[in-house]
Short mmCIF file of C-alpha atoms and ligand atoms in Angstrom, two decimals:
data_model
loop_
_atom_site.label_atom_id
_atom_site.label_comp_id
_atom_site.label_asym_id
_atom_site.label_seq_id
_atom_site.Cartn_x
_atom_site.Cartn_y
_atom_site.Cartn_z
CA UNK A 1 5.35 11.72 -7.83
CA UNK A 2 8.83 12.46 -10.02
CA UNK A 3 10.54 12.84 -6.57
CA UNK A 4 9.21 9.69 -5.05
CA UNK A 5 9.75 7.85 -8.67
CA UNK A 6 13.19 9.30 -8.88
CA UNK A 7 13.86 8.28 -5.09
CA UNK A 8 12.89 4.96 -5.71
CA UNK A 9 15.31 3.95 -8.62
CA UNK A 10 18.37 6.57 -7.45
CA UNK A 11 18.76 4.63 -3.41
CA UNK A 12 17.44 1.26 -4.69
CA UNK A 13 13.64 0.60 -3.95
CA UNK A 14 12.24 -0.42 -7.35
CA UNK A 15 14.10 -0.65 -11.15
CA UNK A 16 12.01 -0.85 -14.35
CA UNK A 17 12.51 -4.42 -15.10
CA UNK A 18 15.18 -5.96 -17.65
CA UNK A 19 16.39 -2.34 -17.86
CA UNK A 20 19.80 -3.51 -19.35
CA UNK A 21 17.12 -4.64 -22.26
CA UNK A 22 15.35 -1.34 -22.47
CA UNK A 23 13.26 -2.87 -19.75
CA UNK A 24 9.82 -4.87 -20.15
CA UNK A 25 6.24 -3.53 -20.58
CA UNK A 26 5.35 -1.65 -16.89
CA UNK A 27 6.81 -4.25 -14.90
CA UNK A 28 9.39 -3.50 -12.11
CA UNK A 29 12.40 -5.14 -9.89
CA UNK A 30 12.32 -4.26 -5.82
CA UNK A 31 15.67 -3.58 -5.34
CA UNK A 32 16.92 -4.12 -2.19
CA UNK A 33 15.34 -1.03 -0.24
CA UNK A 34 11.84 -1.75 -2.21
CA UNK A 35 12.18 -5.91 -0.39
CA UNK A 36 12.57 -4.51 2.89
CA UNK A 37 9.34 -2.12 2.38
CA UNK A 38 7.12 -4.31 0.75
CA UNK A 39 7.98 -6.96 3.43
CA UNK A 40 7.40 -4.68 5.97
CA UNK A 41 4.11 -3.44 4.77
CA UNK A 42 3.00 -7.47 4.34
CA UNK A 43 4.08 -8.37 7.46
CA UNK A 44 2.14 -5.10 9.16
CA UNK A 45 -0.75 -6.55 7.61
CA UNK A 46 -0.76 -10.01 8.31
CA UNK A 47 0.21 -8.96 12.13
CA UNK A 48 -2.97 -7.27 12.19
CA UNK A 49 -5.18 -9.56 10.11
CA UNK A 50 -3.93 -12.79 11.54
CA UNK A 51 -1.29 -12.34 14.39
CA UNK A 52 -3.39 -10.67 16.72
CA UNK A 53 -6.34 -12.30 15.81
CA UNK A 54 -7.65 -16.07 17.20
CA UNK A 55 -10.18 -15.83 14.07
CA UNK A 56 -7.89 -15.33 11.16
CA UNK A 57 -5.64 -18.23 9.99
CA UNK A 58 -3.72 -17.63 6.74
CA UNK A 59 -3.27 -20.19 3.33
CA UNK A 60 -0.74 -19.58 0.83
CA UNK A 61 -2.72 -21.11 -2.32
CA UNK A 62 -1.60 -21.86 -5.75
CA UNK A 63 -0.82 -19.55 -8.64
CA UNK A 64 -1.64 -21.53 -11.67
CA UNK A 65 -4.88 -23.10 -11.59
CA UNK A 66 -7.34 -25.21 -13.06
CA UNK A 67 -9.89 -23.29 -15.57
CA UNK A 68 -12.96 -24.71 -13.57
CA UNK A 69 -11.92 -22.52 -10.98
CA UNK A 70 -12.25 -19.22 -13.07
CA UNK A 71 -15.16 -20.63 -14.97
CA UNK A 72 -17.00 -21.16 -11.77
CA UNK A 73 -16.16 -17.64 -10.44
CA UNK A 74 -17.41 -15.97 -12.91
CA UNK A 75 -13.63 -15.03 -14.42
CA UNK A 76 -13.60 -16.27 -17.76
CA UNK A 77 -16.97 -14.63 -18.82
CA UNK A 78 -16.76 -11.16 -16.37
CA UNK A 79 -13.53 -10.53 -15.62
CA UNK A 80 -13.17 -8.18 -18.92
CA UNK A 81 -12.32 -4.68 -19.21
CA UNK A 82 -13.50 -2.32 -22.17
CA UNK A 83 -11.07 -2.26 -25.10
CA UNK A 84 -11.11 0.52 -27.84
CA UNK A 85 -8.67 0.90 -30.44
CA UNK A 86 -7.73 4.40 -31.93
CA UNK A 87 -8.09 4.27 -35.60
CA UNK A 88 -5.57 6.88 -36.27
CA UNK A 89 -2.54 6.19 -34.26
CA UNK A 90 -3.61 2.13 -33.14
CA UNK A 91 -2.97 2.57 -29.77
CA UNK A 92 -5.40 0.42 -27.45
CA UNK A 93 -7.05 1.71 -24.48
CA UNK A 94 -9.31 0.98 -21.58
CA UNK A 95 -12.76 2.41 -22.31
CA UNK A 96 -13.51 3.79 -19.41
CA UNK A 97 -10.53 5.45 -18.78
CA UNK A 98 -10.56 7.87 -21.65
CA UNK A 99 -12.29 10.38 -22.25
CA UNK A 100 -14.04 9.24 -26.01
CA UNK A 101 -10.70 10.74 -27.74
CA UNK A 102 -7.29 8.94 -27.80
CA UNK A 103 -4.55 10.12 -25.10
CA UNK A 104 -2.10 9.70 -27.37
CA UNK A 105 -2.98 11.54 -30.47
CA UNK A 106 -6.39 13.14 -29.86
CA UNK A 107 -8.73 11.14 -32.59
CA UNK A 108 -11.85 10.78 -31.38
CA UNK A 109 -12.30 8.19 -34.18
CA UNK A 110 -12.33 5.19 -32.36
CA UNK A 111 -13.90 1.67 -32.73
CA UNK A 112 -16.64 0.00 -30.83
CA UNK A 113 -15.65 -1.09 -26.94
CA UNK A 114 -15.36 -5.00 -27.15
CA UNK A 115 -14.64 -7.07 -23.76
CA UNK A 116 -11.02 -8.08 -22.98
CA UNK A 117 -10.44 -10.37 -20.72
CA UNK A 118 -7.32 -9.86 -18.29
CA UNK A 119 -6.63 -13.46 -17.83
CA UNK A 120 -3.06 -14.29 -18.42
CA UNK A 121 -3.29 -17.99 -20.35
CA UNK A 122 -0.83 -20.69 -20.24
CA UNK A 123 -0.64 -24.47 -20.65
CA UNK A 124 0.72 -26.59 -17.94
CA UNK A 125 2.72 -29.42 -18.83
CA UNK A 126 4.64 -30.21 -22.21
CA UNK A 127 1.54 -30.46 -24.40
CA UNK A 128 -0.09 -27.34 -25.66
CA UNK A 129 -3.81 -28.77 -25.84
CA UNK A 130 -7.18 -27.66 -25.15
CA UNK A 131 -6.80 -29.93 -21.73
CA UNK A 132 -3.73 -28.41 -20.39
CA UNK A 133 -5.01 -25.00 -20.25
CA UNK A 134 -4.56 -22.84 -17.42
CA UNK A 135 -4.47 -19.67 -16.07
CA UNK A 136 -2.24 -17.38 -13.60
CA UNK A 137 -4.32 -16.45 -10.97
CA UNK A 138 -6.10 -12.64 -11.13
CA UNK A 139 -6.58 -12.57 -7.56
CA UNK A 140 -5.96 -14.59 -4.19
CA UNK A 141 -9.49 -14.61 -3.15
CA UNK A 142 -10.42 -18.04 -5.04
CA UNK A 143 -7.46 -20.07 -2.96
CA UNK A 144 -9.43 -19.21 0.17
CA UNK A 145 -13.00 -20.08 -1.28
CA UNK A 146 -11.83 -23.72 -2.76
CA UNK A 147 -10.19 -24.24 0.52
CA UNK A 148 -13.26 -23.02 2.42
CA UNK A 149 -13.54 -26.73 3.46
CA UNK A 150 -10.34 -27.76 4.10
CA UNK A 151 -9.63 -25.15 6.56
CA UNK A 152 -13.15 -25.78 8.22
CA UNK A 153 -12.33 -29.24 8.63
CA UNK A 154 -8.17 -28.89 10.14
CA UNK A 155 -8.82 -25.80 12.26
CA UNK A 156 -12.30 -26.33 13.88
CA UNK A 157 -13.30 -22.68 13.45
CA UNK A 158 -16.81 -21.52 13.22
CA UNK A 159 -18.29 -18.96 11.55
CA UNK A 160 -17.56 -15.95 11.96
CA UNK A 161 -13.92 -16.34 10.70
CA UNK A 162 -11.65 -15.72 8.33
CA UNK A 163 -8.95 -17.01 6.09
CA UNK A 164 -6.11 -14.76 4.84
CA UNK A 165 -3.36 -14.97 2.29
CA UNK A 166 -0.62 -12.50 0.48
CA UNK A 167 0.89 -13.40 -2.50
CA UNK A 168 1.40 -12.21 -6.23
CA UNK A 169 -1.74 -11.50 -8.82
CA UNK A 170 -1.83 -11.41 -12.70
CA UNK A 171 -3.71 -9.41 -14.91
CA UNK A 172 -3.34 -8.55 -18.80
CA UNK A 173 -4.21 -4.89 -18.22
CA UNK A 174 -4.56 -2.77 -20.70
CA UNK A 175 -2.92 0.24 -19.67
CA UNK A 176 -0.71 -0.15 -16.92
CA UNK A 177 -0.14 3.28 -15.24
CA UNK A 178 1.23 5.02 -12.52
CA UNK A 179 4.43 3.45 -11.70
CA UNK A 180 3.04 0.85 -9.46
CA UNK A 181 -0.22 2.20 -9.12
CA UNK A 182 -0.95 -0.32 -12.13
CA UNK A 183 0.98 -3.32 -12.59
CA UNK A 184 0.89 -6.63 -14.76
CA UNK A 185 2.46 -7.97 -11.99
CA UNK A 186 1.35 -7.75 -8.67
CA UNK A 187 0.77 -8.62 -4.72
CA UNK A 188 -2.21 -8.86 -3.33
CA UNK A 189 -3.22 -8.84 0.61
CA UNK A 190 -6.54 -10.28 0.67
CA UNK A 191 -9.03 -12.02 3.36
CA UNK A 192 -12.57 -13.49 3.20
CA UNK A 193 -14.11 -13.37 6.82
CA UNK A 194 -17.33 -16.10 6.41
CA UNK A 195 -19.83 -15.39 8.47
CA UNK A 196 -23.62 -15.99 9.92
CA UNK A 197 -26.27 -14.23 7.03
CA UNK A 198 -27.53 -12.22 9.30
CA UNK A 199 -24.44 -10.70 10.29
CA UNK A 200 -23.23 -9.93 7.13
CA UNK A 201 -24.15 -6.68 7.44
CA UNK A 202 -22.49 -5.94 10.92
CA UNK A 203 -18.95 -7.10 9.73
CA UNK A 204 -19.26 -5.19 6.62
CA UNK A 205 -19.49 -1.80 8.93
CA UNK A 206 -16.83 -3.67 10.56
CA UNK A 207 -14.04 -4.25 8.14
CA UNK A 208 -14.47 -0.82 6.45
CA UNK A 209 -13.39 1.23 9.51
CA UNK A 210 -11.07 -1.25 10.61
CA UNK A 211 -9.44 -1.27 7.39
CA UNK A 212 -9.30 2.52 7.35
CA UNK A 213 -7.69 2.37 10.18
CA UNK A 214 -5.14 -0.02 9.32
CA UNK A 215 -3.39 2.56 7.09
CA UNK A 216 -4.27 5.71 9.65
CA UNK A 217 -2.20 3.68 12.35
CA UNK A 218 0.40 3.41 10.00
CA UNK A 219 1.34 6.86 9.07
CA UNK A 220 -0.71 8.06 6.66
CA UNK A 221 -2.86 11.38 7.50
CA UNK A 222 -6.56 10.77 8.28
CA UNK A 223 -7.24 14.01 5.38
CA UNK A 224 -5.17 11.74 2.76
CA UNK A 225 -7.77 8.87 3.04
CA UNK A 226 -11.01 8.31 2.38
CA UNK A 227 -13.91 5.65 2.30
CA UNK A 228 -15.75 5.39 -0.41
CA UNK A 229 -19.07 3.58 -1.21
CA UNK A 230 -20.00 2.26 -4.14
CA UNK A 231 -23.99 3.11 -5.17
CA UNK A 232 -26.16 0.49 -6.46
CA UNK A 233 -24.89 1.07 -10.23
CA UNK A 234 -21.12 0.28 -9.77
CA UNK A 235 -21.10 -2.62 -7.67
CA UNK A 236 -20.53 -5.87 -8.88
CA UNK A 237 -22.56 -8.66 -9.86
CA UNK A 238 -21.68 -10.67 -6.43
CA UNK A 239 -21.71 -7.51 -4.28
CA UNK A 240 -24.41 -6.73 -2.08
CA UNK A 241 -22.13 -3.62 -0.55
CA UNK A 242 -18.64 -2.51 -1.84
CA UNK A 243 -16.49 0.60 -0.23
CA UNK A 244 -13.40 1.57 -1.51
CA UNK A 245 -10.52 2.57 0.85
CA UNK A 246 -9.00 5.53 -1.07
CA UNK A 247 -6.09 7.58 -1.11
CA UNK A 248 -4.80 10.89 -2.32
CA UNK A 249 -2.59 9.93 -5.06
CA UNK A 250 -0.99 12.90 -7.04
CA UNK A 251 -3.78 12.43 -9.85
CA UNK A 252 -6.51 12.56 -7.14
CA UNK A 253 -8.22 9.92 -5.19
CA UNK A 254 -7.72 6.42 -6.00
CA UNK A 255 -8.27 2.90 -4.83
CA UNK A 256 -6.01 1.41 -2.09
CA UNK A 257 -8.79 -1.51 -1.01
CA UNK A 258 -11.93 -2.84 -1.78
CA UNK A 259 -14.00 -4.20 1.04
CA UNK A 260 -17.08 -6.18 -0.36
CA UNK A 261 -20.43 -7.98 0.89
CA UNK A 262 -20.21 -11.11 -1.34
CA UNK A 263 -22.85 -12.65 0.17
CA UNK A 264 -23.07 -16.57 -0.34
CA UNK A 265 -22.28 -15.87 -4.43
CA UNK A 266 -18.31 -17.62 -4.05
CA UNK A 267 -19.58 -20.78 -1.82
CA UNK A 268 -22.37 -21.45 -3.74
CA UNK A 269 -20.72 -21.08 -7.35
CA UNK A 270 -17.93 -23.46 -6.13
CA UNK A 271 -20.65 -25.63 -4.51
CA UNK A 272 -22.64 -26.27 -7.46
CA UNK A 273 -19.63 -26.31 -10.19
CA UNK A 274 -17.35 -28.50 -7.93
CA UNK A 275 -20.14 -31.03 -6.28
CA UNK A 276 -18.59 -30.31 -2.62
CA UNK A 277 -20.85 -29.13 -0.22
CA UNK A 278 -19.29 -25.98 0.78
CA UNK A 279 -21.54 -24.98 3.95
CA UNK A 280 -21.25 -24.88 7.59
CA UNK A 281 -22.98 -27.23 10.02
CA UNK A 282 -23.67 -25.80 13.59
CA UNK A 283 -23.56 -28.97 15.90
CA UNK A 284 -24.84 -27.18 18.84
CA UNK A 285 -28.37 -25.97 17.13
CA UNK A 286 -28.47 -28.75 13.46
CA UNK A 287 -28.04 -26.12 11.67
CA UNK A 288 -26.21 -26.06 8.20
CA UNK A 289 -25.87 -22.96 6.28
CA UNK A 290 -23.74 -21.27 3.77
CA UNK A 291 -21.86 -18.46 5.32
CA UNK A 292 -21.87 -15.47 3.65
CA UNK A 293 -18.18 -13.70 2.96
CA UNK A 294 -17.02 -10.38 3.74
CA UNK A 295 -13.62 -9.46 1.76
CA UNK A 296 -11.27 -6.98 1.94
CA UNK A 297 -8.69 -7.10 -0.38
CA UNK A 298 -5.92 -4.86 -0.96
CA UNK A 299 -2.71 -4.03 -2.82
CA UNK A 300 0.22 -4.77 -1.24
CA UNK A 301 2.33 -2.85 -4.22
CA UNK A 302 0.22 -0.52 -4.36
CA UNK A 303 -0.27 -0.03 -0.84
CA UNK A 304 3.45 0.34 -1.02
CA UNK A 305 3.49 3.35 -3.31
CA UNK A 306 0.97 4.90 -1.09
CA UNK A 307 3.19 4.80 1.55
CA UNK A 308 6.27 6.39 0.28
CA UNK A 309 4.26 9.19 -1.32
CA UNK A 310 2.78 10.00 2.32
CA UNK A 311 6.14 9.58 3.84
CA UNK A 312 7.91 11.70 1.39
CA UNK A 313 8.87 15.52 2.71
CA UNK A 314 11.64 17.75 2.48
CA UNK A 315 13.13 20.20 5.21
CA UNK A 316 15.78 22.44 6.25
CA UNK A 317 18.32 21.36 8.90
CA UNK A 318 20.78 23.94 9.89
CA UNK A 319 20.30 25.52 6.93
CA UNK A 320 20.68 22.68 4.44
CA UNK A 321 17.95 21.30 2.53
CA UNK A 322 17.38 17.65 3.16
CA UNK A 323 14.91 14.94 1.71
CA UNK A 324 13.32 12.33 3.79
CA UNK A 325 10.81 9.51 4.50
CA UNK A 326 8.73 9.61 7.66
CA UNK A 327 8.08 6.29 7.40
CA UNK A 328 6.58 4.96 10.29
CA UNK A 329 9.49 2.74 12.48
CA UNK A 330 7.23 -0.51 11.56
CA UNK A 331 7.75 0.37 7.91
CA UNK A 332 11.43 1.75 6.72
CA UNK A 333 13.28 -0.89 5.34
CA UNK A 334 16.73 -0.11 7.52
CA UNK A 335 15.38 0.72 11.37
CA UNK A 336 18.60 1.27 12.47
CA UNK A 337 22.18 2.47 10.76
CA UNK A 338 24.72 1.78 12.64
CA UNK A 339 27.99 5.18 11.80
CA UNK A 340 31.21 4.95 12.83
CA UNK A 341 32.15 8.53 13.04
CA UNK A 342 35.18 7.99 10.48
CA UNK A 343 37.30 4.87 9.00
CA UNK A 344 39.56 4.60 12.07
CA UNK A 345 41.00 1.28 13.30
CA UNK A 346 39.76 1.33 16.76
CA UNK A 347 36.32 2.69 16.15
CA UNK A 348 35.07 0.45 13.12
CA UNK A 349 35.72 -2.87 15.26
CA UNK A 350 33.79 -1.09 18.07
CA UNK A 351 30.89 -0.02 15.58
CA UNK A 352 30.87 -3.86 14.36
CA UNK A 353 30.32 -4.79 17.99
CA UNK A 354 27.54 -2.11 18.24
CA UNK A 355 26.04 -3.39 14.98
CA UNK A 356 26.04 -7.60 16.15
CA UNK A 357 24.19 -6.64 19.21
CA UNK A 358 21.52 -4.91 17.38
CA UNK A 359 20.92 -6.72 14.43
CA UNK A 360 18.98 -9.77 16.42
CA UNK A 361 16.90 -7.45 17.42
CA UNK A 362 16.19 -5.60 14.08
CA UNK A 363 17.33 -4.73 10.33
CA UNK A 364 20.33 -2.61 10.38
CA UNK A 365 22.64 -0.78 7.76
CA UNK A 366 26.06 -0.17 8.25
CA UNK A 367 27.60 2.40 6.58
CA UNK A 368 31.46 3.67 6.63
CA UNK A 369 31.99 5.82 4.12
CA UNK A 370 31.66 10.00 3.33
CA UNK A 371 31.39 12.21 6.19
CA UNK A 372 29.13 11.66 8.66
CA UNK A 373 26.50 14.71 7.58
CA UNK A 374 26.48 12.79 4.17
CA UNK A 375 25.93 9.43 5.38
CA UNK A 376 22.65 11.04 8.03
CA UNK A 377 21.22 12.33 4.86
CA UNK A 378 21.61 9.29 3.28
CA UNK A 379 19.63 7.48 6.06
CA UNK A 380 16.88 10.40 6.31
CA UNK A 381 16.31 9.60 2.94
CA UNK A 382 15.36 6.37 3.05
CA UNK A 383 13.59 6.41 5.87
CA UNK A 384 16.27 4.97 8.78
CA UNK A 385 14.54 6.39 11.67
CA UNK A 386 17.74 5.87 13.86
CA UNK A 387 21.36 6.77 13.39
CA UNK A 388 23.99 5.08 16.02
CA UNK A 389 27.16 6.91 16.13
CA UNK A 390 30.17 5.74 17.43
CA UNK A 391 32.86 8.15 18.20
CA UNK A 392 36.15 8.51 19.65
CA UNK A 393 34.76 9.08 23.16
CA UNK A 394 33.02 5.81 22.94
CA UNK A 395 35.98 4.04 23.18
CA UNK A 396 36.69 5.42 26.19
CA UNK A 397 32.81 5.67 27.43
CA UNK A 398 31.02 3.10 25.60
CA UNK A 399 28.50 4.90 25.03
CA UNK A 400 26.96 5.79 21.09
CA UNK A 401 24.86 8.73 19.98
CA UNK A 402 21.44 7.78 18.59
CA UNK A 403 19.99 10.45 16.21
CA UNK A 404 16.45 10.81 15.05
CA UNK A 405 15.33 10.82 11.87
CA UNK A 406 12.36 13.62 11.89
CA UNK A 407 13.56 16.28 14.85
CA UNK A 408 17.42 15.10 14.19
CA UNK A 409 17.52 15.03 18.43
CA UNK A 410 20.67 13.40 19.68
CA UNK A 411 21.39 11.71 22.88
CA UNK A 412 24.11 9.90 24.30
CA UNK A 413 23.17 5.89 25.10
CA UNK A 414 25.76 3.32 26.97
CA UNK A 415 26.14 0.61 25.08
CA UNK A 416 25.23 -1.48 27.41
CA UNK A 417 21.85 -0.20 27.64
CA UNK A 418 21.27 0.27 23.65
CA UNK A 419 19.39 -2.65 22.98
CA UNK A 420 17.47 -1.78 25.36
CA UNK A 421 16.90 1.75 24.11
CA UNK A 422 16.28 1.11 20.35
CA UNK A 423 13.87 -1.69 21.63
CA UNK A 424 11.32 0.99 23.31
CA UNK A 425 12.13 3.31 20.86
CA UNK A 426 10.99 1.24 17.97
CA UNK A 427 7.94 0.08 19.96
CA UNK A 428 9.18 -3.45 19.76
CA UNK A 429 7.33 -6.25 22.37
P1 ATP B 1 -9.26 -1.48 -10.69
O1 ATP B 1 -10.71 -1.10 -10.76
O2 ATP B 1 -8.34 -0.37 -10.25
O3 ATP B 1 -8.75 -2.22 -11.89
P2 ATP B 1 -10.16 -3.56 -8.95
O4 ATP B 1 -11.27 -2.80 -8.27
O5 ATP B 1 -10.48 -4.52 -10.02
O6 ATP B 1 -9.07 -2.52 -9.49
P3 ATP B 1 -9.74 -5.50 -6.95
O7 ATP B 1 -10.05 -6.63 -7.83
O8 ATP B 1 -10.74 -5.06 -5.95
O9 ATP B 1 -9.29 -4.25 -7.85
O10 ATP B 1 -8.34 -5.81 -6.26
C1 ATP B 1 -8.07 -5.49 -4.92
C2 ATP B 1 -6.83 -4.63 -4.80
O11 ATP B 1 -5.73 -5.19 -5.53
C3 ATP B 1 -6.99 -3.23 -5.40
O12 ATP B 1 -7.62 -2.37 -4.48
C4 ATP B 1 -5.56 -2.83 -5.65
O13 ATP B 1 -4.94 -2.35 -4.45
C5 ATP B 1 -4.91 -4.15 -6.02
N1 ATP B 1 -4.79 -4.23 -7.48
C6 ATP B 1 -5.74 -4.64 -8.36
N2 ATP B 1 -5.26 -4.59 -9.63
C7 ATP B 1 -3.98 -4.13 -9.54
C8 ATP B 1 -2.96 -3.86 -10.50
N3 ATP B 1 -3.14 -4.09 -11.80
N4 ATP B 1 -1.76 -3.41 -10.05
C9 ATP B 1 -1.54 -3.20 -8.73
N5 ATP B 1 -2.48 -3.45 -7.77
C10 ATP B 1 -3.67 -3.90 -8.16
#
């Protein structure tokens, strides 16, 4: 976890925030690595939930929000979390994440658990009045349920089908933890897939192993994940079935996704608070129902850390230690880094040529400077699973060595043929 934490901040994936100001309570910066990554892990999941998919169309719904939307979800009156305060020391803590005795000093002398609710509250517009309030949203999920009908009526899809958005989250937690395990701050990847009743059950089984294997396909190791299922006593008030997608953080298992059975609960809260019929009408049998929702919704952030923990490894090449990401190809931030073997005249114009006929086809980093050993390290460590090299005989073969990242393999590639090359390599269509 210090490796990966110390990774991240040393080649530029995520800063503490407002660091030149002693930073700002658990929130963080993605540098310019950490954009790349956290794109990359978005766009992997949007490919898969929505790309390559004719029942999944995406939304990208408001952050602020009107409070009928939270009242009607439930949000202002549920979406609390335990707070106890230690009467030695002060510090506040979540409930149910202690163990009865304050982390920080040891009391066990604390008050009574009273509900806090991890809202952030704002007013929109100039006037700070009871009628202006509102409230950064805590999740995506809403967007999709209060456009339920809009979508219905401009796509013509039918149950079952889903809508799907990314975007950033907000909530006041009490102890944010974990580098980004835990955030104020956050992005969410989240889908509600509305279905026939009696096949709510069916796509539930569905969405948990297709989930799972969402983040198998992407690198990490079947042993490091788990699926978890909630019993009767933990799930939520809307749930008829939750699972939990889990990996194997360095504290132990912990939550990457939830995948939920929400039955009708969404629809029909919006339905009655709003006045809109939120239902479906089947034209080819009269019938009209309300379709019940089946959610998974996950942490892109998070999701992100989980990543770069898998990835993380360290070897011995030639008999020099070396750090480095496996990150799978769809992934690393930089697919490609384009070397010239030194600063030379002739070969940095020829490695500039090398580098604008790749970089249509993918992100690339070009790097002149240190010897080359230095500069592959550099690469291994964030992930790059390609090296080009361009050398003095390539100005008189055109022709570049491509390294791997993992086995370090090199072989010699004509120019000519290197988009080409990278293009199967990196499994791009
Ligand atoms: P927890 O019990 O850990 O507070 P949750 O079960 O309330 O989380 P959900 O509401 O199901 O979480 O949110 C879906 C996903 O969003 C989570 O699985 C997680 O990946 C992500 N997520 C939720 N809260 C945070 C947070 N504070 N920081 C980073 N990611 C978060």
């Amino acid at each position: 976890m210090e490796q990966v934490v110390n990774l991240c901040k040393r080649r530029g994936f995520i800063f503490p925030s407002a660091e030149i100001y002693g930073g700002f309570r658990s929130t963080y910066d993605y540098g310019p690595l950490g954009v790349l990554l956290l794109r990359n892990v978005k766009d992997a999941w949007w490919r898969s939930m929505v790309q390559l998919r004719d029942d999944v169309v995406g939304i990208d719904a408001a952050i602020l929000s009107t409070p009928r939307i939270w009242e009607a979800s439930g949000h202002l009156a549920n979406f609390t979390d335990p707070l106890v305060d230690c009467k030695s020391c002060h510090e506040r803590w979540r409930a149910d994440k202690i163990d009865g005795k304050c982390p920080a000093c040891g009391s066990s002398d604390l008050t009574e658990a009273r509900a806090f609710n991890l809202m952030f509250k704002t007013h929109a517009g100039p006037v700070e009045d009871a009628g202006a309030v509102a409230y950064l949203r805590p999740e995506t999920a809403q967007g999709m349920f209060v456009n339920f009908a809009n979508v219905l009526r401009t796509t013509r899809k039918k149950p079952p089908f889903g809508i799907a958005q990314v975007g950033k989250s907000f909530r006041n937690e009490i102890t944010p933890q974990n580098f980004v395990f835990r955030t104020r701050e956050f992005e969410q990847m989240e889908m509600e897939y509305f279905v026939p009743p009696p096949e709510a059950d069916r796509w539930f089984e569905y969405w948990c192993e297709a989930r799972f294997a969402w983040y198998r396909d992407l690198g990490i190791p079947e042993g490091d994940l788990r699926l978890r299922h909630h019993d009767q006593s933990e799930l939520s008030h809307y749930s008829k079935a939750t699972a939990d997608v889990e990996f194997r953080f360095p504290w132990g298992f912990d939550e990457l996704e939830g995948i939920a059975n929400r039955t009708d609960f969404d629809l029909g809260a919006h339905s009655s608070a709003s006045g809109e019929r939120l239902e479906y009408f089947d034209q080819a049998t009269g019938e009209r129902y309300v379709p019940h929702v089946i959610e998974p919704a996950a942490g892109a952030t998070r999701t992100m850390m989980a990543f770069l923990i898998s990835a993380y490894a360290e070897d011995e090449v030639a008999g020099e230690r070396r750090s480095l990401l496996r990150l799978d190809a769809r992934l690393a931030p930089y697919k490609v880094a384009v070397l010239p073997l030194s600063k030379n005249e002739a070969l940095v114009p020829l490695a500039r040529e090398v580098l604008a006929l790749l970089q249509p086809l993918t992100m690339c980093d070009f790097d002149v400077t240190q010897a080359i050993g230095r500069r592959y390290r550099r690469q291994d460590e964030i992930g790059t699973p390609f090296c080009v090299t361009v050398d003095f005989d390539s100005l008189e073969d055109r022709s570049v060595t491509v390294r791997e990242r993992d086995t370090t393999a090199q072989v010699r590639v004509p120019i000519e043929g290197l988009r080409e090359h990278m293009r199967e390599r990196l499994g791009l269509c």
